[in-house]
Coordinates of C-alpha atoms in Angstrom, one line a residue:
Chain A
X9 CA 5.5 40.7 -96.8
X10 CA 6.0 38.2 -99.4
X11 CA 8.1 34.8 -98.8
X12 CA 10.5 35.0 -101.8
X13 CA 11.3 31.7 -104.1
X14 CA 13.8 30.0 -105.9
X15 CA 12.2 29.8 -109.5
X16 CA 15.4 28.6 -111.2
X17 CA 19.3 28.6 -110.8
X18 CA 22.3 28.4 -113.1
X19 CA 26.2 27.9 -113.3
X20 CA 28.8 28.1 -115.8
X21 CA 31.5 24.9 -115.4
X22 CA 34.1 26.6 -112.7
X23 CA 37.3 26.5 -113.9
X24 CA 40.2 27.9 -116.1
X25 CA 38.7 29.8 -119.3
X26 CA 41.2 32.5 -119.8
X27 CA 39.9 33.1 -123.1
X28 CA 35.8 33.7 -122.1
X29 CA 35.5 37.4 -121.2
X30 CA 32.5 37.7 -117.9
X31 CA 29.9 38.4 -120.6
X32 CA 30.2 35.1 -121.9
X33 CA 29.7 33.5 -119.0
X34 CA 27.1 35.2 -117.6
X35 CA 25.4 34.7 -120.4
X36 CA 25.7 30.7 -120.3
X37 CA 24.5 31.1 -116.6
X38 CA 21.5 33.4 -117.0
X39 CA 20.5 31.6 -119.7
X40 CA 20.8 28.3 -117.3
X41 CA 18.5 29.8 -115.2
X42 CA 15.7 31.0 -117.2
X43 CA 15.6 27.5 -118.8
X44 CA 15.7 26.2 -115.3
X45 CA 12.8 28.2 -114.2
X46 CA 10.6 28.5 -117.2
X47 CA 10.4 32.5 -116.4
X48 CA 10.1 34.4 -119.7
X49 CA 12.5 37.4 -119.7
X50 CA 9.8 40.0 -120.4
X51 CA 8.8 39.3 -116.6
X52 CA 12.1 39.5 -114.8
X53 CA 12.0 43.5 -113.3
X54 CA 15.9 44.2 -112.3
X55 CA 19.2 42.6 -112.0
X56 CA 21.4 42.9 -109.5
X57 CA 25.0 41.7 -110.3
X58 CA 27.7 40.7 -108.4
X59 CA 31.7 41.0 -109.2
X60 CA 34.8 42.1 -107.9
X61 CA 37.8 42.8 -110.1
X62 CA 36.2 43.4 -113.7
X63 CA 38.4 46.9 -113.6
X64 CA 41.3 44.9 -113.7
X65 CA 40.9 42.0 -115.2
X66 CA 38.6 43.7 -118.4
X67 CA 39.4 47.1 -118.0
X68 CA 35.5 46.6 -117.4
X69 CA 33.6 49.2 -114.8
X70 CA 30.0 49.6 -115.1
X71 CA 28.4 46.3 -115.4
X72 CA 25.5 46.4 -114.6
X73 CA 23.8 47.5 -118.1
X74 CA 26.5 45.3 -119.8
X75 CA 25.6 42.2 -118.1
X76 CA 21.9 42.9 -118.1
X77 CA 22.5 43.3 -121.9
X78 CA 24.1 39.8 -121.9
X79 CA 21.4 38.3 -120.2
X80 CA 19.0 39.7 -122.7
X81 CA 17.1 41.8 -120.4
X82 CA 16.2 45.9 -120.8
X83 CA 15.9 46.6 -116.7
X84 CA 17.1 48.7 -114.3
X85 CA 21.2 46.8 -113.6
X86 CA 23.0 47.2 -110.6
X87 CA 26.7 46.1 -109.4
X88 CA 27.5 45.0 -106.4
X89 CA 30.9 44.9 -105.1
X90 CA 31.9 43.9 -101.9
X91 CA 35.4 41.4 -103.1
X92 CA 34.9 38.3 -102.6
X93 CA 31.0 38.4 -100.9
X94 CA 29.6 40.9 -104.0
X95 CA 27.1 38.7 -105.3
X96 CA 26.0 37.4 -102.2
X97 CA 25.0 41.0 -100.9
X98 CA 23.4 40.9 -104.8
X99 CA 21.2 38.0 -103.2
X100 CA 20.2 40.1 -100.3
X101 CA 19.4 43.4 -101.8
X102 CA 17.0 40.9 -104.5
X103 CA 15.7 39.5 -101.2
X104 CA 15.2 42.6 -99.5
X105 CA 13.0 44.2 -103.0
X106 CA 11.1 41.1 -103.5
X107 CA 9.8 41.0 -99.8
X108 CA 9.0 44.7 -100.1
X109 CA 6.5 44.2 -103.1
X110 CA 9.5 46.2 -105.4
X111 CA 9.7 43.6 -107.8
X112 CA 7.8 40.1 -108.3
X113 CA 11.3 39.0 -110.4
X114 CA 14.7 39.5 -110.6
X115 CA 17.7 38.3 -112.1
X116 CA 20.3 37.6 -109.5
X117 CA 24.0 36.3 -110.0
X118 CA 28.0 37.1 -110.7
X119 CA 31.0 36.8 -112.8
X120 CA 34.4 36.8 -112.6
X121 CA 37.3 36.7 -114.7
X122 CA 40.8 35.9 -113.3
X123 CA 43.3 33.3 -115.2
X124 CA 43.8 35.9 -118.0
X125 CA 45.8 37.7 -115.4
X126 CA 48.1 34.8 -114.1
X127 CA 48.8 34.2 -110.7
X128 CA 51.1 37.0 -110.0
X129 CA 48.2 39.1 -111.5
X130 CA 45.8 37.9 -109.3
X131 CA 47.4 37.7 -106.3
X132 CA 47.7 41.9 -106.5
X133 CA 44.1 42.0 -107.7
X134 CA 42.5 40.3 -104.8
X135 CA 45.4 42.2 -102.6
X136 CA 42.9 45.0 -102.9
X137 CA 40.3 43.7 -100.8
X138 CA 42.8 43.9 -98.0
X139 CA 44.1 48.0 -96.6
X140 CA 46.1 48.9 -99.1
X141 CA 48.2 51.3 -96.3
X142 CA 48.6 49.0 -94.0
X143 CA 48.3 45.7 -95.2
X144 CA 49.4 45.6 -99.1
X145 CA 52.2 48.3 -98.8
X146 CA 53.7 45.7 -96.0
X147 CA 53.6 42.4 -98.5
X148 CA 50.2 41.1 -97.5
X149 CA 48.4 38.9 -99.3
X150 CA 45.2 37.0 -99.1
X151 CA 46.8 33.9 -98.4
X152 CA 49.0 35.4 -96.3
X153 CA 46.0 37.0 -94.3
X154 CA 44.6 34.0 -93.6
X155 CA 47.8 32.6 -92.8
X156 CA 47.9 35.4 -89.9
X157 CA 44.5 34.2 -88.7
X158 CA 45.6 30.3 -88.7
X159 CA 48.4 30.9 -86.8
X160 CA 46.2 33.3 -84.5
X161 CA 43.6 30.5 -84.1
X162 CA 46.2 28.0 -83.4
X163 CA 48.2 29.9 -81.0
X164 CA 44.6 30.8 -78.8
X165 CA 42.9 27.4 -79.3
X166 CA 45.6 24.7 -80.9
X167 CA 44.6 22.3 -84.0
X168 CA 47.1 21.1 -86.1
X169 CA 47.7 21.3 -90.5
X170 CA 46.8 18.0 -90.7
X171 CA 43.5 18.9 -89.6
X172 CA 43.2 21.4 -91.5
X173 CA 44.1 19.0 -94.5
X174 CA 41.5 16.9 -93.5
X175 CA 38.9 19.8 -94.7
X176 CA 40.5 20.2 -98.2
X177 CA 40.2 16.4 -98.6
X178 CA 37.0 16.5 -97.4
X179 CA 36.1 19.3 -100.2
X180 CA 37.8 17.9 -103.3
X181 CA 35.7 14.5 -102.4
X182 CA 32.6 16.2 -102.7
X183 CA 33.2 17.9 -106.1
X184 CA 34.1 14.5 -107.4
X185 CA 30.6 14.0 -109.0
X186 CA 29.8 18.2 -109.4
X187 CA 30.1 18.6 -113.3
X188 CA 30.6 22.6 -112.8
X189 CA 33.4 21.8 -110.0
X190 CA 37.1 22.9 -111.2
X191 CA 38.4 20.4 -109.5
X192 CA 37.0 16.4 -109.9
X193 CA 39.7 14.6 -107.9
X194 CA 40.4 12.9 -104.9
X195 CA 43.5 14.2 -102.8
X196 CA 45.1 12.7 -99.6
X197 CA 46.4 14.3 -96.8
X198 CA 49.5 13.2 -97.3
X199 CA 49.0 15.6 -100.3
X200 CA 47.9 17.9 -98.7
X201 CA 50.7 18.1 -95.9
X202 CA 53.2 17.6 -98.6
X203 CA 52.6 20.3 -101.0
X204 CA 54.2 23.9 -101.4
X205 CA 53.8 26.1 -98.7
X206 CA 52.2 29.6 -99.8
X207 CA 52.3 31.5 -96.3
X208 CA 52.8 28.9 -93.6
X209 CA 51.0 27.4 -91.9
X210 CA 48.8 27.3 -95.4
X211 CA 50.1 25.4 -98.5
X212 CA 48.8 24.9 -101.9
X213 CA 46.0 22.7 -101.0
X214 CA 44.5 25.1 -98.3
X215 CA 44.3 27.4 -100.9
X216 CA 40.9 27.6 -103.2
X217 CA 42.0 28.0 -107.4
X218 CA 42.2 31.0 -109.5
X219 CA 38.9 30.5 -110.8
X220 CA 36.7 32.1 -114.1
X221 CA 33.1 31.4 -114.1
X222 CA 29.7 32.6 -113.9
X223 CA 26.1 32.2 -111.5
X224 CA 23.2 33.0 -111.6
X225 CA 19.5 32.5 -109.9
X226 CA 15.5 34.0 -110.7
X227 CA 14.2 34.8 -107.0
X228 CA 10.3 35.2 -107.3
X229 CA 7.5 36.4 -105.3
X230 CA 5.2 33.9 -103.8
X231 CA 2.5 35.2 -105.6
X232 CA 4.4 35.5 -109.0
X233 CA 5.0 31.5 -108.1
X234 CA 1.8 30.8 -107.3
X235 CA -0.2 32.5 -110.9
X236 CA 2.4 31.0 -113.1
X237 CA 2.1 27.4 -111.4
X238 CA 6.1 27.5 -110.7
X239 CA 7.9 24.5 -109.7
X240 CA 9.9 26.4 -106.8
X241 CA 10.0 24.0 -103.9
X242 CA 12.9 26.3 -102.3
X243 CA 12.9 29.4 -100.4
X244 CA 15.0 32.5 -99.1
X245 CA 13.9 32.6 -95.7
X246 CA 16.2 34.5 -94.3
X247 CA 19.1 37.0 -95.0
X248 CA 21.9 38.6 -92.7
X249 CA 24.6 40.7 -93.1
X250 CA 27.6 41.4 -91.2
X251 CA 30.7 43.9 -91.4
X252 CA 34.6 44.6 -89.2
X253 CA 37.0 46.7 -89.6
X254 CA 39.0 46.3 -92.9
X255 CA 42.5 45.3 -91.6
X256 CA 43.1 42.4 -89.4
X257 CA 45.1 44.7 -87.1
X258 CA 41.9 46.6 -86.3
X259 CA 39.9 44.0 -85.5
X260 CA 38.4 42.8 -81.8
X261 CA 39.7 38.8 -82.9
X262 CA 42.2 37.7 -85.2
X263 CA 40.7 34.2 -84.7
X264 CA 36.9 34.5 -85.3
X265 CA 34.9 36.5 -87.4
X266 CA 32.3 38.6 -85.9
X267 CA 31.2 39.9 -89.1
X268 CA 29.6 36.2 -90.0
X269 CA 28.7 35.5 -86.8
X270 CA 26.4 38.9 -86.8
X271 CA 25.1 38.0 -90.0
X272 CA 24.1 34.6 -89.0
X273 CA 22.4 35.6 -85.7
X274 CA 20.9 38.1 -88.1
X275 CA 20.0 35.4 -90.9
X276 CA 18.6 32.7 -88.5
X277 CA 16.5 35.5 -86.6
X278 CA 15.2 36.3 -89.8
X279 CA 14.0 32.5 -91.0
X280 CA 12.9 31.5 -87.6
X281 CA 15.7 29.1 -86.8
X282 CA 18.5 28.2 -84.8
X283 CA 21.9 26.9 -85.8
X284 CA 20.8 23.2 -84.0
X285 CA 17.7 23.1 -87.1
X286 CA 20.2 23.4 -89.7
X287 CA 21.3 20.2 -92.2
X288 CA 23.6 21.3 -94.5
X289 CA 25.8 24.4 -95.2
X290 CA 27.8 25.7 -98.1
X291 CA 30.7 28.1 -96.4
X292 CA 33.2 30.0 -97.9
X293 CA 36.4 28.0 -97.6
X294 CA 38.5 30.1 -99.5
X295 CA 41.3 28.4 -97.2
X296 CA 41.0 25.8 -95.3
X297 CA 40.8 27.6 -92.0
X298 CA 38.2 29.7 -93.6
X299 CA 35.8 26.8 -92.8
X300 CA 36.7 26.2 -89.9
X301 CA 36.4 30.0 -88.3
X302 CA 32.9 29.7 -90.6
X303 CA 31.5 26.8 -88.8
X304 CA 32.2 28.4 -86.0
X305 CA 30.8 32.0 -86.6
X306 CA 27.6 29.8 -87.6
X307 CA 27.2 28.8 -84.2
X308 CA 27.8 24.7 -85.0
X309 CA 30.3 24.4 -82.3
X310 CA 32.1 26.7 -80.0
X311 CA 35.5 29.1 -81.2
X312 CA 38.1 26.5 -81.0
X313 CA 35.9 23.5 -81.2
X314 CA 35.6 23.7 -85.1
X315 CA 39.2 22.9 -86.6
X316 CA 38.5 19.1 -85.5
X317 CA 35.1 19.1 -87.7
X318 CA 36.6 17.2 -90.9
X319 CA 38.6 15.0 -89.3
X320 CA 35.9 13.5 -86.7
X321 CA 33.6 13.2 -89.7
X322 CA 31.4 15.1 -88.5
X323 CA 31.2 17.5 -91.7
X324 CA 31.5 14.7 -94.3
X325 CA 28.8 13.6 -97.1
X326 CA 28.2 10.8 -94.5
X327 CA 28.7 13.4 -91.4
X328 CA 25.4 14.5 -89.4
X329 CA 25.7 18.0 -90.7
X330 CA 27.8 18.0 -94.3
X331 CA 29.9 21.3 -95.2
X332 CA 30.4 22.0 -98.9
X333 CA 29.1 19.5 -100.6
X334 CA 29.3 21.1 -104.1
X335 CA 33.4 20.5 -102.8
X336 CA 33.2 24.5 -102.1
X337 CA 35.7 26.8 -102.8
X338 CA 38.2 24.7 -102.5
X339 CA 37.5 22.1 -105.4
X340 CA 34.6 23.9 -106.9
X341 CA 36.1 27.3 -107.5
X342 CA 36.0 30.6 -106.9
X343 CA 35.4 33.5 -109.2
X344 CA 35.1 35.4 -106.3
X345 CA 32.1 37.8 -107.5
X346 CA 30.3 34.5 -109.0
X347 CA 30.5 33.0 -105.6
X348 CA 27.9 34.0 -103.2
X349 CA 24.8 33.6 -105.8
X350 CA 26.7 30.2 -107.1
X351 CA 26.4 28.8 -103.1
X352 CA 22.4 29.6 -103.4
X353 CA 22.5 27.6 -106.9
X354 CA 23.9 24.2 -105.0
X355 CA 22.0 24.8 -102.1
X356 CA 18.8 25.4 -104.0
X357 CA 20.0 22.1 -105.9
X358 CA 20.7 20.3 -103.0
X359 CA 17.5 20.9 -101.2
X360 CA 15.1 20.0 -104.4
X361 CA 17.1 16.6 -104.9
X362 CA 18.8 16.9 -108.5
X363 CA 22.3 17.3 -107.4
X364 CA 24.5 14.7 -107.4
X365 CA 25.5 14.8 -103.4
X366 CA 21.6 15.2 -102.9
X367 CA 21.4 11.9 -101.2
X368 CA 23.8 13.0 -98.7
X369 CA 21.4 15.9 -97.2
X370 CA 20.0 14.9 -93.8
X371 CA 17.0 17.5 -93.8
X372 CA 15.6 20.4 -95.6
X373 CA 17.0 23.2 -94.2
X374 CA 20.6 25.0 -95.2
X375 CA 22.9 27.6 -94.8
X376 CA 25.2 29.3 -97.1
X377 CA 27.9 32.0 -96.1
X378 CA 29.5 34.1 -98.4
X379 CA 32.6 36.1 -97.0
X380 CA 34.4 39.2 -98.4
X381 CA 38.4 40.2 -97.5
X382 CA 39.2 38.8 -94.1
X383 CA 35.8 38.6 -93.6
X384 CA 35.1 42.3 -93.2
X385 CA 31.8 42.0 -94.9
X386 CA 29.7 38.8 -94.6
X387 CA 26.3 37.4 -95.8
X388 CA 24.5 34.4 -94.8
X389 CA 21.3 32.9 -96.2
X390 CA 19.0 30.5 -95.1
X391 CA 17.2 28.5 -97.6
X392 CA 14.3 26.0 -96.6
X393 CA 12.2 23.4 -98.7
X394 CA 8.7 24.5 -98.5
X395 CA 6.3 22.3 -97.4
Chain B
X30 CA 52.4 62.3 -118.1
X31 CA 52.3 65.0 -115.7
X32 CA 54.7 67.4 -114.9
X33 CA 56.0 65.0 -111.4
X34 CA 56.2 62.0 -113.3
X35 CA 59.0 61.9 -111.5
X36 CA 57.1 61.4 -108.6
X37 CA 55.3 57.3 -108.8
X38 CA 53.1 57.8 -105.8
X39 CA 51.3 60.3 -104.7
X40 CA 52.1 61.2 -101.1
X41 CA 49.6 59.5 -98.3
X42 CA 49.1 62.1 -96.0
X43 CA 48.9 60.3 -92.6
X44 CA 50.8 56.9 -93.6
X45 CA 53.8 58.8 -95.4
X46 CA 53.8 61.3 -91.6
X47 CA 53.5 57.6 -89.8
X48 CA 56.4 56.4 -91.6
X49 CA 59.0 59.7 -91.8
X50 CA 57.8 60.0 -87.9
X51 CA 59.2 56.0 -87.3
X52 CA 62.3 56.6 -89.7
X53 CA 63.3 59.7 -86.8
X54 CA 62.3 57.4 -83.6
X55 CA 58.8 59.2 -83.6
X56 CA 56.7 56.9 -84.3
X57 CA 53.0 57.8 -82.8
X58 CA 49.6 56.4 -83.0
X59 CA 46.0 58.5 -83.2
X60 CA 44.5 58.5 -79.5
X61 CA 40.4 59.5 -78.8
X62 CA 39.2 60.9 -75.6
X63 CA 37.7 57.1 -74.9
X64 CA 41.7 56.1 -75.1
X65 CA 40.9 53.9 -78.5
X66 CA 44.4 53.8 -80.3
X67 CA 44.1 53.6 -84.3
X68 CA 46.7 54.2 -86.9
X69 CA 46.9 57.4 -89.1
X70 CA 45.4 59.0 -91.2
X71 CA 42.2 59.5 -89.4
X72 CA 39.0 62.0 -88.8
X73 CA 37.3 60.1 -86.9
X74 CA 38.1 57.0 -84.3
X75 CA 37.0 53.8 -86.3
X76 CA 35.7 52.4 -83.0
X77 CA 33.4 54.9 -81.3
X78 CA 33.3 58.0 -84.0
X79 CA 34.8 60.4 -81.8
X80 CA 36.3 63.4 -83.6
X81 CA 38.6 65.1 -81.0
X82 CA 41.4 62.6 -81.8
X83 CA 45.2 63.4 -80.5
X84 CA 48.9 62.0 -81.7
X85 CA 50.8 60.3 -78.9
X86 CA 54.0 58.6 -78.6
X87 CA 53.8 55.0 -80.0
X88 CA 55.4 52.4 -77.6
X89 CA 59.1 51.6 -78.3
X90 CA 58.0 47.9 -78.2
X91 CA 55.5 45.4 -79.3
X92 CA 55.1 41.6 -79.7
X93 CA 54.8 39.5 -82.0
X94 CA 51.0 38.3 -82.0
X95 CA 50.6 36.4 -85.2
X96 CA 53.1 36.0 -88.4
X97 CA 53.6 34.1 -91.7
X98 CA 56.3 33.4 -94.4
X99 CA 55.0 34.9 -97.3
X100 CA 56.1 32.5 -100.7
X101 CA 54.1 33.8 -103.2
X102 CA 53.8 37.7 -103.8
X103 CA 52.6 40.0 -105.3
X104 CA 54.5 41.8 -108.6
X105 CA 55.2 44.7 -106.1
X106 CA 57.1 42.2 -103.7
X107 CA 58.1 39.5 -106.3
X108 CA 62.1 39.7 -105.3
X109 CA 61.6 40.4 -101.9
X110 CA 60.3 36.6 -101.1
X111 CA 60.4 34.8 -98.7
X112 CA 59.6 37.9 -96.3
X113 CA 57.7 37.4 -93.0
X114 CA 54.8 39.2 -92.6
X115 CA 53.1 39.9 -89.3
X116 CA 50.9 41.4 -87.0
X117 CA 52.3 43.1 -83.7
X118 CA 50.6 44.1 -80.5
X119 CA 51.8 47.6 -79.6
X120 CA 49.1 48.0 -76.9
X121 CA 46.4 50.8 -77.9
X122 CA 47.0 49.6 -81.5
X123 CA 48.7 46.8 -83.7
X124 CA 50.9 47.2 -86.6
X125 CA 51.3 45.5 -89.9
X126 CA 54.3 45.3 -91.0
X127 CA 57.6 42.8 -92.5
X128 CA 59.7 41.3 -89.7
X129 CA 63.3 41.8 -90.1
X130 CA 66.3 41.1 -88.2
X131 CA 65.1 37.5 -87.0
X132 CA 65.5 33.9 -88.6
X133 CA 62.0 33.5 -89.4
X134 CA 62.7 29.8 -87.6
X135 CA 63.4 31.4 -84.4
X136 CA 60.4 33.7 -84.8
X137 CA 57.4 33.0 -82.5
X138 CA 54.1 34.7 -80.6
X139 CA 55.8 37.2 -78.4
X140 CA 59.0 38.0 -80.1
X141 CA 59.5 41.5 -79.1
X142 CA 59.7 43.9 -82.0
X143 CA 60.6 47.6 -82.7
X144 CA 59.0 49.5 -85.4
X145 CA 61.4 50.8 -88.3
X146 CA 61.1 51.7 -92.1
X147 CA 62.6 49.9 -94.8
X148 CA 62.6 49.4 -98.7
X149 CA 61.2 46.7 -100.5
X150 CA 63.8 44.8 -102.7
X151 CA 60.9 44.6 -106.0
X152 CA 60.3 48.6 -105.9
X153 CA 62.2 50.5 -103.1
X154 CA 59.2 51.9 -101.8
X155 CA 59.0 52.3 -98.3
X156 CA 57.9 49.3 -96.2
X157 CA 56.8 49.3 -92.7
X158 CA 59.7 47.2 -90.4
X159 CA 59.1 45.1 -87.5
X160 CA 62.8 44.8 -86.5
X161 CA 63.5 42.2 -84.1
X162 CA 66.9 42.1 -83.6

């Protein structure tokens, strides 16, 4: 079995561009990549494409030939939707057919269009990830989802909103110097405590944007790395993948997420590692207690011990293990099918040392965790500097 | 336009039979032999894939186990906010549904609630009721 390489990684800039349709920008970010990676096109052997609401948004099924298309490229195309983790099971099926000799190259990434539809809009478009009998037809919401699991993981372990305000400062810090990042600017947590509540106990700022934007990465073969003298210092080293029941009131916990925590124990099994040997993470933080039921499906600390993270420092750029240091979801963005290959783009950037919170990565070995719905379907990666 | 256009939604088989069941103080839940509860409509127990499922009585109670004030809606529930949403423990299973009856300050983790059927202010389609008065 091969090891399978990073050869080159792109983004568009996250952020409001109601007017770019997801062709657009998956064009800007595949071509990102190829430059990146100095991979000529004629080599790259499938693409597997991650999005989430292209039916709604751009009355826009069957993407797979049409992005491929974009990207300049006459191979086999696949979509992958799985909400708001799509492109991140993209990044494990590419795994999966590079390790088994299928293909020496392939195009991985994700796209997402969403301000054309307005907040109202979205909010019923990324409703759908939820049960539409039993959790949209009674007023559900994503926000309010996780609102239901906040209040679930305060009521069984405590924590407070100011701690979870401590994460979302935390995050929009980081994205201060990340040119793709939606947001560049510092909040407090006075801001944070003081804006709109959305479904309490989560208010605007535990909320990640409405997001458009685009990602995308070329995942070689060792070999293929090798015979064209790649520079490809990072690699997938291991992949996992988790599912739970769709609706939160089917599930074993309201307060924890078995789905990541299976596809960590999965993902670490895979690379060799344990959660003590990793040095930085990139989670999905699409609220605030996202992160913290994240960290804590990752094995860095115990269920309960994780809301406290932020505020002890202990996740910070200056923290021993830093969480979202691209600023995440949260201040980076999420065009929710773009986002499991774009956490593979600033890990991969993180680890080879040209992005600009480089210097605040303690080691060479990181995480990312891509989660879809309430985290009914999860993927984690692992992602190592190769000696 | 077809010849029901009268008719917006087609009918869930399963959740509509849920709901009519609550509206005449019937409500039931779907029971397998290994006593997992799960909500209709169902072939097969999401838990352990048993098929021989059964309907039995769903308890007149359940509490409160975790809620929120929704804000910001969707279009289908645009004049209905601020609604509560919440989960509620009915035993074998737990039920989604808008609490009603209750100042949503005086709501908390254990407020008994009783399942009922209402209408949703945006649409007047049938919403599932947590009633708590």
């Amino acid at each position: 079995m091969t090891g399978v390489r990073v050869a080159g990684v792109g983004l568009t800039h996250f952020g409001k561009h109601p007017e770019r349709t997801g062709r657009d920008l998956f064009a800007e970010a595949s071509n990102r990549a190829f430059a990146d990676a100095g991979v000529d096109r004629d080599d790259v052997e499938q693409l597997n494409y991650g999005n989430f609401m292209g039916e709604l948004s751009e009355h826009q099924g069957h993407q797979g030939p049409l992005m491929a298309e974009a990207a300049g490229l006459d191979v086999p195309a696949t979509r992958y939707e799985s909400a708001c983790a799509s492109s991140g099971v993209a990044v494990r099926e590419a795994v999966k057919d590079v390790r088994n000799g299928e293909v020496d190259v392939a195009l991985v990434g994700g796209a997402e269009r969403m301000n054309n539809l307005g907040t109202a809009g979205t909010t019923e478009a990324l409703a759908i990830a939820a049960d539409d009998l039993y959790e949209v037809r009674a007023g559900m919401t994503f926000p309010a989802a996780y609102a239901l699991m906040a209040r679930a993981y305060f009521d069984q372990y405590g924590g407070s909103k100011e701690e979870l305000a401590e994460i979302a400062v935390k995050n929009h810090d980081n994205a201060l110097d990340n040119e793709y990042a939606q947001f560049q600017s510092a909040i407090s947590v006075e801001d944070a405590l003081d804006a709109p509540m959305i479904a309490d106990p989560l208010g605007l700022y535990d909320a990640c944007p409405i997001t458009d934007g685009a990602s995308a990465v070329l995942l070689v073969s060792d070999e293929y790395a090798d015979e064209n003298g790649l520079d490809a210092p990072v690699s997938v080293t291991g992949t996992g993948q988790g599912g739970d029941k769709m609706a939160l009131q089917d599930r074993e916990y309201l307060a924890r997420t078995p789905a990541a925590e299976d596809a960590a124990e999965e993902a670490y099994d895979d690379a060799g590692i344990g959660p003590q040997d990793v040095s930085v993470a990139e989670v999905h933080d699409c609220f605030t207690i996202a992160e913290v039921l994240a960290l804590e499906a990752l094995d860095f600390y115990a269920p309960g011990e994780g809301i406290g993270a932020a505020a002890r420092g202990e996740t910070t750029r200056d923290g021993d293990r830093p969480v979202n240091l691209s600023g995440g979801l949260k201040a980076k963005g999420h065009p929710v099918g773009a986002t499991g290959t774009s956490q593979v783009v600033e890990m991969t950037r993180l680890l080879r040392g040209d992005h600009p919170n480089s210097d605040a990565v303690p080691g060479d070995v990181g995480v990312t965790h891509n989660a879809g719905g309430t985290v009914a379907s999860t993927t984690v990666h692992v992602l190592e500097v190769e000696e | 336009m077809s010849e029901n256009a009268d008719d917006e939604r087609v009918r869930d088989e399963g959740y509509d039979d849920l709901l009519d069941a609550i509206e005449s103080g019937e409500g039931f839940y779907i029971e397998c032999p290994e006593s997992h509860g799960s909500l209709p409509p169902r072939r097969v127990c999401p838990h352990c894939g048993a098929t021989e499922l059964e309907e039995v009585p769903l308890p007149e109670t359940g509490a409160i186990e975790t809620f929120t004030t929704v804000n910001v809606a969707s279009p289908e529930f645009a004049d209905d906010t601020p609604y509560v949403t919440a989960v509620a423990d009915f035993g074998a299973v737990r039920v989604t549904g808008q609490v009603r009856g209750i100042d949503p300050d005086g709501l908390e983790v254990g407020t008994e609630v009783t399942p009922d059927v209402g209408e949703s202010e945006t649409t007047g389609e049938r919403v599932l009721i947590l009633r708590a008065d």
